[in-house]
Tab-separated table of C-alpha atoms and ligand atoms in Angstrom:
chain	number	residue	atom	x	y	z
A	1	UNK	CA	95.838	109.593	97.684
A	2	UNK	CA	97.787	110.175	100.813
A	3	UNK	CA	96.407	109.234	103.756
A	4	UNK	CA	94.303	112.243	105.444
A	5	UNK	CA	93.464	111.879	108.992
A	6	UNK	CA	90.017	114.392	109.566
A	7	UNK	CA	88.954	115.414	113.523
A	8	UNK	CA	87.804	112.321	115.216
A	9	UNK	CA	90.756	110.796	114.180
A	10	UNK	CA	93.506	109.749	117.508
A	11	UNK	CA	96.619	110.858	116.970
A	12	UNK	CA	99.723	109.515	119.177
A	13	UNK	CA	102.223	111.626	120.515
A	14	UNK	CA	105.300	110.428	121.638
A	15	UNK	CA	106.931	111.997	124.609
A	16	UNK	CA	105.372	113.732	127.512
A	17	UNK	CA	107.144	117.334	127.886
A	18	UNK	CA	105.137	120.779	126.805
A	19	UNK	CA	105.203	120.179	123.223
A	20	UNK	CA	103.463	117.807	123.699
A	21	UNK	CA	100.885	119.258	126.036
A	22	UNK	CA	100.698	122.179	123.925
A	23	UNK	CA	100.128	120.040	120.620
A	24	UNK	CA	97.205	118.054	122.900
A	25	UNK	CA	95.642	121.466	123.084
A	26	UNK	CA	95.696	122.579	119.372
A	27	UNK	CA	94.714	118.871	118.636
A	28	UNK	CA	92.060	118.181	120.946
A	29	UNK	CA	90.621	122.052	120.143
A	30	UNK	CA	89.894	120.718	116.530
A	31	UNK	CA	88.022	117.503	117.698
A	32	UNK	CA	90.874	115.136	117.590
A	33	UNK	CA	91.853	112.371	120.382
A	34	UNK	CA	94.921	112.368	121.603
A	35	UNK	CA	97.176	109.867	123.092
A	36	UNK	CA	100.244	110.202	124.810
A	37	UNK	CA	103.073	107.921	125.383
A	38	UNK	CA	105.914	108.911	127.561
A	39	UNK	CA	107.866	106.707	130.366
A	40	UNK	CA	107.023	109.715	132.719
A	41	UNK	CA	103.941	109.587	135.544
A	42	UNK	CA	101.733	112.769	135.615
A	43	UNK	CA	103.551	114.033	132.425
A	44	UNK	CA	102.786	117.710	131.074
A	45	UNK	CA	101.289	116.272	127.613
A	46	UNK	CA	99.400	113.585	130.146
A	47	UNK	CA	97.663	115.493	132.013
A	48	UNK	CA	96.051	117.241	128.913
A	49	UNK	CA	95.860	113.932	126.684
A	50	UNK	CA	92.424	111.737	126.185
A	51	UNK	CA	94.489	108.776	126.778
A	52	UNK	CA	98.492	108.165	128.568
A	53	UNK	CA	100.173	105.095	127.985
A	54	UNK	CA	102.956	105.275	130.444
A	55	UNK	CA	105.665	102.626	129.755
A	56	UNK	CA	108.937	102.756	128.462
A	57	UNK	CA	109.892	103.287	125.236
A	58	UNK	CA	111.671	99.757	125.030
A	59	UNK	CA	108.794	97.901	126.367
A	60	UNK	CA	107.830	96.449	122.579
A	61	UNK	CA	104.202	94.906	123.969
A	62	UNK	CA	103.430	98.677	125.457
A	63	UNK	CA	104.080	100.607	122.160
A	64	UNK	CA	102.147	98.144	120.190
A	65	UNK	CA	99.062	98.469	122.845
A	66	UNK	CA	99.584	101.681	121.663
A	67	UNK	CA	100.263	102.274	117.943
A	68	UNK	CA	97.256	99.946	117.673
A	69	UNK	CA	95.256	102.375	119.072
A	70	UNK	CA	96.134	105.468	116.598
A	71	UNK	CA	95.709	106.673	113.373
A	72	UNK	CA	98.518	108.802	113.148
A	73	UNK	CA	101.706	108.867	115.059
A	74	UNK	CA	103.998	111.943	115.951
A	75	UNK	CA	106.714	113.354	118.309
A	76	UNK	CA	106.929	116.138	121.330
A	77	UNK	CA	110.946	114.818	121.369
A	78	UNK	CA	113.215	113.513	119.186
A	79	UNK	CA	115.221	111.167	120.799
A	80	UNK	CA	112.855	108.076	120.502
A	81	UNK	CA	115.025	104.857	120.155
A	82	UNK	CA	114.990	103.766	116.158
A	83	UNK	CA	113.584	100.562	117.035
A	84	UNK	CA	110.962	102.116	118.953
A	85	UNK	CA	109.272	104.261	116.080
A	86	UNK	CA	109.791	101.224	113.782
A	87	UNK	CA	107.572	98.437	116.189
A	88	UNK	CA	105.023	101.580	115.193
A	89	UNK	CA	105.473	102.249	112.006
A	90	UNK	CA	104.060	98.483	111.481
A	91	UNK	CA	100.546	99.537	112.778
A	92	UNK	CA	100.305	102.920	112.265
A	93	UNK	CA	101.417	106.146	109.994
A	94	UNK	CA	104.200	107.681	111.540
A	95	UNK	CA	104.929	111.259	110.554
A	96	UNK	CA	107.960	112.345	110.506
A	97	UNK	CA	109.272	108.912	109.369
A	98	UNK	CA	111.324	107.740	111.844
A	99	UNK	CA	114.830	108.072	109.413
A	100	UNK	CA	114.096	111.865	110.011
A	101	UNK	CA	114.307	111.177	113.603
A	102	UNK	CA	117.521	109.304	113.463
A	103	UNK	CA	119.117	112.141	111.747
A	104	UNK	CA	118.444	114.869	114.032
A	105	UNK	CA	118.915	112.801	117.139
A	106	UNK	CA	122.838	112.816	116.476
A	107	UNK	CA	124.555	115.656	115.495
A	108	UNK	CA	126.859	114.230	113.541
A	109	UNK	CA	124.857	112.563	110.945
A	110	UNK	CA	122.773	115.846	111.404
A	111	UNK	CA	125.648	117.872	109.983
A	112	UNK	CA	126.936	115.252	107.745
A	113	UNK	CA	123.242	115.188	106.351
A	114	UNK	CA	123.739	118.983	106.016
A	115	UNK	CA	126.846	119.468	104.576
A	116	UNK	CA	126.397	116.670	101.865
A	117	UNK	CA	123.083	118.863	101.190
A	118	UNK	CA	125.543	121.409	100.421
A	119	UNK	CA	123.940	123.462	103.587
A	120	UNK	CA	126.015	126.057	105.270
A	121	UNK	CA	127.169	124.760	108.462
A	122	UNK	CA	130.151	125.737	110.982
A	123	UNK	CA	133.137	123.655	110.072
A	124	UNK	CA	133.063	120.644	112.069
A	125	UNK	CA	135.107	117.012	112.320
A	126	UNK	CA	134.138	113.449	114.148
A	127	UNK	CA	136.450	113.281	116.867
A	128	UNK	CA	136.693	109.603	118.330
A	129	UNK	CA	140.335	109.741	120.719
A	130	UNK	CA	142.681	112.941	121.898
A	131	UNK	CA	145.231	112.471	118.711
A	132	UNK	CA	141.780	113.658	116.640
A	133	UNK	CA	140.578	115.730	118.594
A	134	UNK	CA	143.937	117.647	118.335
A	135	UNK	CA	144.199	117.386	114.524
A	136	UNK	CA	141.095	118.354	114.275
A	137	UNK	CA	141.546	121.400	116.461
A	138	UNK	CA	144.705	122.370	113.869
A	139	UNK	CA	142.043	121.814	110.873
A	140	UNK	CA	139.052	124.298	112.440
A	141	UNK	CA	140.792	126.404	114.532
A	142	UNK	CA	139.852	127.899	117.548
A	143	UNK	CA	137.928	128.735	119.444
A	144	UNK	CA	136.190	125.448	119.232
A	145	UNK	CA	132.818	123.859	120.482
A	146	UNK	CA	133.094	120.002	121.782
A	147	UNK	CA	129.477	118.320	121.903
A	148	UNK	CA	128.337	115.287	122.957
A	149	UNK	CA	126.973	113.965	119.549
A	150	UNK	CA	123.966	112.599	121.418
A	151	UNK	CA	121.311	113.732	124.027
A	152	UNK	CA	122.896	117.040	123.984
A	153	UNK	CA	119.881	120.151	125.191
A	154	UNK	CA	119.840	123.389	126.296
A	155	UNK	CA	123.727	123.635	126.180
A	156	UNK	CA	123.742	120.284	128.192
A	157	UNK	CA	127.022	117.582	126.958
A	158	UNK	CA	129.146	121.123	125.426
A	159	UNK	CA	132.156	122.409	125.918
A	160	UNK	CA	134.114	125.061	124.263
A	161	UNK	CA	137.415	125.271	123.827
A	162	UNK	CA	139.708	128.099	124.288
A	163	UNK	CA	143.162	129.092	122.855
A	164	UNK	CA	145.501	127.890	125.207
A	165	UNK	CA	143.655	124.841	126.370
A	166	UNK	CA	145.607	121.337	126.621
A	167	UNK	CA	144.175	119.322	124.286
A	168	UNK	CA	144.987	115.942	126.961
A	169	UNK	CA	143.093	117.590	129.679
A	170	UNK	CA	139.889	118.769	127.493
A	171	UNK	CA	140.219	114.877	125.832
A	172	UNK	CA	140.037	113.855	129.853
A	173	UNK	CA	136.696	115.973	130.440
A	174	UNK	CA	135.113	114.886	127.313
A	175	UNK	CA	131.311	115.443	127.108
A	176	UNK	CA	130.724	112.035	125.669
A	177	UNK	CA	131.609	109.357	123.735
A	178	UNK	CA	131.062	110.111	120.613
A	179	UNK	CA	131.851	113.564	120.445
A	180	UNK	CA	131.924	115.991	117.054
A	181	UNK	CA	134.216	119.313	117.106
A	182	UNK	CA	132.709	122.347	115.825
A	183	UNK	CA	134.106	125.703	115.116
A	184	UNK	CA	132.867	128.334	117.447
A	185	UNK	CA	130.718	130.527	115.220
A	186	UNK	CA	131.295	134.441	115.638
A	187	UNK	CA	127.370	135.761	115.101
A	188	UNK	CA	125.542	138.289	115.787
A	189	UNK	CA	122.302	137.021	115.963
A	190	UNK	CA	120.738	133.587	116.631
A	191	UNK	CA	117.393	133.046	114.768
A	192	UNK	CA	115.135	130.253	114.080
A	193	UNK	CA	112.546	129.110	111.431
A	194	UNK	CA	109.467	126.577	111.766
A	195	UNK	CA	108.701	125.259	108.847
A	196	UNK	CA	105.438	123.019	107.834
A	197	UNK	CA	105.060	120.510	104.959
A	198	UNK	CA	102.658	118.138	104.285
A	199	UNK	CA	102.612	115.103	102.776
A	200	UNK	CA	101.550	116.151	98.951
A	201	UNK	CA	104.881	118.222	98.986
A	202	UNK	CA	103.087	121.804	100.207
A	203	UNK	CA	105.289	123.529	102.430
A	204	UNK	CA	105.046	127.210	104.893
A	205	UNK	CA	107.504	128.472	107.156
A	206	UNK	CA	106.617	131.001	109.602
A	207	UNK	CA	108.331	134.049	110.282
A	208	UNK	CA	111.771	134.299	111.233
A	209	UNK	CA	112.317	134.304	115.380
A	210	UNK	CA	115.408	136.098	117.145
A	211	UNK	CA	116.567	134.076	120.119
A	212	UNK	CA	118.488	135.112	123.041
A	213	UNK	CA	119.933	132.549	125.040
A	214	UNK	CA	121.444	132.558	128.807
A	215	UNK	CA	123.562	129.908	129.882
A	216	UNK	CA	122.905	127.734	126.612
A	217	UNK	CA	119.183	127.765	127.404
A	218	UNK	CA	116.764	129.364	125.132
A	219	UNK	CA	115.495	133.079	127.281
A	220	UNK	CA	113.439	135.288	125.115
A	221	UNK	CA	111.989	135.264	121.607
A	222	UNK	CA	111.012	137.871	119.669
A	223	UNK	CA	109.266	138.591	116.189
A	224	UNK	CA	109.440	140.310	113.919
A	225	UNK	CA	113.402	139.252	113.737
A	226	UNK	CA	115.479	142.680	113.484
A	227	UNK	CA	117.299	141.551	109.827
A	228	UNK	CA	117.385	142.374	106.716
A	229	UNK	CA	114.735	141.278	104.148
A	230	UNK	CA	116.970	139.561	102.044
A	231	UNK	CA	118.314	137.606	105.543
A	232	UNK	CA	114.759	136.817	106.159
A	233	UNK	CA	113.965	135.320	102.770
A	234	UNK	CA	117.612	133.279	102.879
A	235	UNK	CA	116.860	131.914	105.941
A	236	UNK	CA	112.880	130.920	104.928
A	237	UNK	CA	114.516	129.595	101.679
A	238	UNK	CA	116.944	127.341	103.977
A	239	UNK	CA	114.481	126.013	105.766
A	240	UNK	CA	112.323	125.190	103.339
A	241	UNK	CA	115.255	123.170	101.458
A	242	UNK	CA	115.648	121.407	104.288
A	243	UNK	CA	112.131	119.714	105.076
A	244	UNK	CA	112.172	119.279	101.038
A	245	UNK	CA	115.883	117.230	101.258
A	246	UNK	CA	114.562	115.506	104.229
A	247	UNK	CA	111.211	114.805	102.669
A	248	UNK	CA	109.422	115.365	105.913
A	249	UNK	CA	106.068	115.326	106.912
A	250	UNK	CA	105.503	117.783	109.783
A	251	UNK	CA	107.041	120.321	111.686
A	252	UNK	CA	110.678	121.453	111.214
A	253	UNK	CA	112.364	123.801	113.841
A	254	UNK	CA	115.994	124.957	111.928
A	255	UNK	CA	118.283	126.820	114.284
A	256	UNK	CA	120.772	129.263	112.914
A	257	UNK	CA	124.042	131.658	113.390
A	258	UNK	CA	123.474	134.910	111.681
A	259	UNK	CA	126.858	136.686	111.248
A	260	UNK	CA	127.881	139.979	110.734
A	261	UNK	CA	128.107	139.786	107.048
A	262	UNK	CA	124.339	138.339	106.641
A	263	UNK	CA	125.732	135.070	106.260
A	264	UNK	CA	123.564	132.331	107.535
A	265	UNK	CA	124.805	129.093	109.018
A	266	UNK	CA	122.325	126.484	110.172
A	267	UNK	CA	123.347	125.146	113.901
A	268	UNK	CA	120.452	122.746	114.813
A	269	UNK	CA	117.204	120.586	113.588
A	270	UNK	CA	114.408	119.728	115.558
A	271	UNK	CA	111.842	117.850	113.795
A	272	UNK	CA	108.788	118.945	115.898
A	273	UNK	CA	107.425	121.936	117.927
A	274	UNK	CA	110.330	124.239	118.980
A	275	UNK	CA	110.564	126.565	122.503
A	276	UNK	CA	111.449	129.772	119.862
A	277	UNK	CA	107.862	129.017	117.959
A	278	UNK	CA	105.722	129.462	121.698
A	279	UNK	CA	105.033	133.283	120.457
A	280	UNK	CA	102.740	131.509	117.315
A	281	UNK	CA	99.825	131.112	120.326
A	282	UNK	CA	99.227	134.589	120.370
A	283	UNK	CA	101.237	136.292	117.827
A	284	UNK	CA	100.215	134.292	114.573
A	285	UNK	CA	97.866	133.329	112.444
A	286	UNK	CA	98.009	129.596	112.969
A	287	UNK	CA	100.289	128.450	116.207
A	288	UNK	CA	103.100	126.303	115.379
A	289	UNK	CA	100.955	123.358	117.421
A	290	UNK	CA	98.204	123.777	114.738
A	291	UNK	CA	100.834	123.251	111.913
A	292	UNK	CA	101.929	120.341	113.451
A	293	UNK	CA	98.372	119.088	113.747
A	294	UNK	CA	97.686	120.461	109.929
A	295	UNK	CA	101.058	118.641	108.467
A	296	UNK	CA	100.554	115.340	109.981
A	297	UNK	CA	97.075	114.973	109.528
A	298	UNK	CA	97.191	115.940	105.865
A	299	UNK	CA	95.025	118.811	106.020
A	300	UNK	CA	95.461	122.391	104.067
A	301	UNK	CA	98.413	124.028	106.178
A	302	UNK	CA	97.416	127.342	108.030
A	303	UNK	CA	97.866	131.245	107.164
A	304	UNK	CA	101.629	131.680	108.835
A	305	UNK	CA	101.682	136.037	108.815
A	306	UNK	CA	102.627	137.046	112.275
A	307	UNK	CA	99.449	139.434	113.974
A	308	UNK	CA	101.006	141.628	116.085
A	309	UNK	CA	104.864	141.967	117.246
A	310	UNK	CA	105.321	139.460	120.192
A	311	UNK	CA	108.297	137.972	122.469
A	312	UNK	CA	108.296	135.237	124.185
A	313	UNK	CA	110.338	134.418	127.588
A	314	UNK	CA	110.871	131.559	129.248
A	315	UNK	CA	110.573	130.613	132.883
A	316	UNK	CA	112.744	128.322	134.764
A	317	UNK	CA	112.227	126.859	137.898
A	318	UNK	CA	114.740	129.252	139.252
A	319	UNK	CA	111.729	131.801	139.241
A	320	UNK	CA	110.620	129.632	142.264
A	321	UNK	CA	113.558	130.377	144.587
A	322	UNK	CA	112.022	133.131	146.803
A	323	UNK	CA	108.430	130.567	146.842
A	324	UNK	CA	105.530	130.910	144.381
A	325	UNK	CA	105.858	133.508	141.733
A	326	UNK	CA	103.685	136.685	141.814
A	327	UNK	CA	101.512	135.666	138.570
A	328	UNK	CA	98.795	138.449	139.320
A	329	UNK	CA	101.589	140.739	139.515
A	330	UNK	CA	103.042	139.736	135.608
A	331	UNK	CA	99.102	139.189	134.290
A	332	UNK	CA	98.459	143.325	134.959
A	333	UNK	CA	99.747	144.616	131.696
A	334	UNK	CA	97.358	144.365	128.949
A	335	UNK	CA	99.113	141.846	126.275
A	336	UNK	CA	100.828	139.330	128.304
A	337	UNK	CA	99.750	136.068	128.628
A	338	UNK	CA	100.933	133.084	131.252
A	339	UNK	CA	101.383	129.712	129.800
A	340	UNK	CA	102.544	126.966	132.571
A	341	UNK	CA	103.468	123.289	132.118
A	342	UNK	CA	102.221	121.170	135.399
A	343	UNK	CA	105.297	120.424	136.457
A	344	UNK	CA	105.250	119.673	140.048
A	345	UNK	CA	108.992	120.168	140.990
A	346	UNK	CA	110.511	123.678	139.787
A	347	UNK	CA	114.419	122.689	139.758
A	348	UNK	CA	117.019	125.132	138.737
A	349	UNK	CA	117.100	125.587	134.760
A	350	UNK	CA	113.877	123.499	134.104
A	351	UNK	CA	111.669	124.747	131.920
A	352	UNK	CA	108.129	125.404	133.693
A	353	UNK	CA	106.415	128.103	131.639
A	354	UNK	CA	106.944	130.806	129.564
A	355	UNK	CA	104.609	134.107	129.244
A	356	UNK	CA	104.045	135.989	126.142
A	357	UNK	CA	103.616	139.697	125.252
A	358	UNK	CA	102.085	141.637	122.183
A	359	UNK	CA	103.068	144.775	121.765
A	360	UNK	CA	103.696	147.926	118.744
A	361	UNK	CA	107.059	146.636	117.762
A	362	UNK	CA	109.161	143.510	118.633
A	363	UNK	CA	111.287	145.958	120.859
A	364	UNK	CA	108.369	147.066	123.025
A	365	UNK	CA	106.968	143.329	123.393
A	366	UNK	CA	110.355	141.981	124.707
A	367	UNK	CA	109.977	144.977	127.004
A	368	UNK	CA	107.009	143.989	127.837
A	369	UNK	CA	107.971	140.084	128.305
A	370	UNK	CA	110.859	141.295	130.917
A	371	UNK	CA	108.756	143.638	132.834
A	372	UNK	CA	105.914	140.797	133.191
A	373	UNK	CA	108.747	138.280	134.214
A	374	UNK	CA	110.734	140.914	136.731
A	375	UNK	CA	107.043	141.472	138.533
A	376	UNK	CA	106.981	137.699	139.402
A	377	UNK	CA	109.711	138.346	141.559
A	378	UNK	CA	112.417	136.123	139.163
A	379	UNK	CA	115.511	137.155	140.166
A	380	UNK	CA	117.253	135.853	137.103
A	381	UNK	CA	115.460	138.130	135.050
B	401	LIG	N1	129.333	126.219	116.806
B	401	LIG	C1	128.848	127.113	117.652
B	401	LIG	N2	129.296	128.395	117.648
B	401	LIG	C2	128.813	129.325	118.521
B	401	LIG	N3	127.882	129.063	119.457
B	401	LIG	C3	127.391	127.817	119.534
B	401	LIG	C4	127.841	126.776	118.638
B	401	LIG	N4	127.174	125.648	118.936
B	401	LIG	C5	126.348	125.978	119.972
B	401	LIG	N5	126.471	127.261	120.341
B	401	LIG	C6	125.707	127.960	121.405
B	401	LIG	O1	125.162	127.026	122.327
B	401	LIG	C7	123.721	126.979	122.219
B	401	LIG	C8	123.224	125.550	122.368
B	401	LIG	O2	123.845	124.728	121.378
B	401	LIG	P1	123.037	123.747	120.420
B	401	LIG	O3	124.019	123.133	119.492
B	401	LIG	O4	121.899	124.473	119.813
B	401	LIG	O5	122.594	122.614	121.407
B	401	LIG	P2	121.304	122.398	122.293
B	401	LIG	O6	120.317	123.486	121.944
B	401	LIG	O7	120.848	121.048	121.856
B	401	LIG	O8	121.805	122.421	123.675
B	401	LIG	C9	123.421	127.591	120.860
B	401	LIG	O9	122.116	128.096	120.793
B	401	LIG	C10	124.508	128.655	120.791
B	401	LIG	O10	124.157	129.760	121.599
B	402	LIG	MG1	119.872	124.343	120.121
């Protein structure tokens, strides 16, 4: 039998951010404990959490106080040193297994990992001085996207290159060290889809999400996707091949192009809660922090059919720059709903909240969404 972990149980988390916090909720909501480890004071998931072991992640006495401590072990964030999840993996059951980690964490043993899996993925090459980088640039083509192969978020260590650039002066601005070239994908949509599987094999994905982002960053979500049926089944079945090749145990966020043609090409894994599954609070049958819950605890996983059309936007801390948003303002529409993180300092581009709205038809709720967001007074809206 696998293990099964049933409420009572602690489960860790590792990192502090809203995923976290979010997960503590779900968790704690079914009777579980929950304890948080994350090298951050007065951390989002902390401040929700039974228990915070603050400390950082290389501090090998700290993580064993801690992995002592749980049942189960599981992630709000992905980039968790290797040796880190393994000091854990000695005293506890770590799900995802930390290999899953190590492959997402880097893009390019992400897309290696992908292609191999014959997976559709942009084209892409390792590029490790200028002389690659401009062979490579002759292979793909252009225009052409250099990342940073590590540490890379919301559009963060990118850079995309443009017909006439000089391949000596982009090799001089480099985004990293290790850096992978991809081709710059032509799509018309970007889309995402969670998937769930649990450790006797079971898998679920939840419906397909349609992403707008602004400057790189995630902006609005909204579900049902506007694609064909056969797009939406592809893109499930994708998914779904993934977490099988990757034999996880948990939650699965794949990011994808959709182009013109229906042709889907998978950009991105994240092998926990995602920002484009937030609408699952309100608009699903189970919310993606449930699954997560559900999947690593071994437990039956929940009923995934959305409830009502629903979007999602997100709210940076730029909402802040004319002083404290106007929340009564956004909260008068029937259907939208606030969610906030505790963050204490609302910088430009940080993610501090996000509100919700359920409407008729995915149109009307990202209506909805933008309203509720332009009555807080956000100027980026
Ligand atoms: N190969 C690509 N072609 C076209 N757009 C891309 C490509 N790679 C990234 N982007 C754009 O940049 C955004 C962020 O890139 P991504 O690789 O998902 O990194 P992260 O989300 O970790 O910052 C994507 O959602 C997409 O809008
Ligand atoms: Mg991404």
């Amino acid at each position: 039998m696998m293990p099964q972990f049933l409420p009572g149980a602690t489960i860790g988390v590792m990192g502090g951010g809203q995923l976290g916090r979010m997960f503590a909720m779900a968790a704690r909501r079914m009777g579980y404990r929950v304890h948080v480890f994350t090298p951050e004071e007065n951390s989002p998931a902390g401040q929700l959490a039974d228990a915070t072991t603050t400390a950082s992640y290389a501090d090998e006495e700290a993580v064993g106080r801690f992995a002592r401590q749980l049942d189960v072990l599981t992630f709000e964030f992905e980039n968790i040193p290797a040796q880190t999840i393994d000091w854990c993996a000695a005293l506890c059951v770590v799900r995802p297994a930390g290999a899953i980690l190590n492959t997402a964490q880097n893009r390019l043993r992400e897309k290696t990992f992908l292609s191999e899996g014959n997976l559709p993925v942009a084209s892409f090459r390792a590029v490790r001085s200028a002389a690659e980088l401009a062979a490579a640039l002759d292979q793909i083509g252009r225009p052409a996207i250099l990342k940073s192969a590590s540490f890379g978020y919301d559009g963060k260590g990118q850079r995309r290159i443009f017909a006439q650039e000089n391949v000596d002066e982009i090799w001089a601005a480099r985004p990293g060290d290790e850096l992978i070239l991809e081709r710059a994908v032509d799509f018309e949509k970007e889309v995402s889809v969670l998937v769930a599987r649990g450790a006797d094999g079971s898998s679920s994905t939840f419906p397909v999400c349609e992403n707008v982002h602004r400057h790189h960053i995630l902006d609005v979500t909204s579900v049902p996707a506007k694609i064909e049926p056969a797009v939406e089944k592809n893109a499930a079945l994708l998914a779904r091949t993934i977490a099988e090749q990757l034999d996880l145990v948990g939650l699965l966020a794949v990011e994808m192009f959709l182009r013109s043609d229906g042709e889907l090409l998978v950009n991105e894994l994240a092998p926990r809660p995602h920002n484009s599954g937030h609408w699952s609070i309100e608009g699903c049958a189970t919310s993606q922090f449930e699954q997560q819950v559900r999947a690593v605890c071994g437990l039956p996983l929940g009923a995934t059919e959305i409830l009502q059309p629903t979007a999602m936007a997100n709210l940076l801390g730029d909402a802040w720059q004319n002083g404290e948003p106007h929340w009564a303002r956004a909260l008068g529409t029937p259907g939208v709903h606030l969610h906030l993180y505790g963050k204490r300092e609302p910088r430009p581009g940080r993610k501090m909240g996000h509100l919700t709205a359920t409407a008729s038809s995915a149109d009307a709720a990202v209506r909805k969404v933008l309203e509720a967001r332009a009555a807080l007074g956000d100027a980026r809206s």
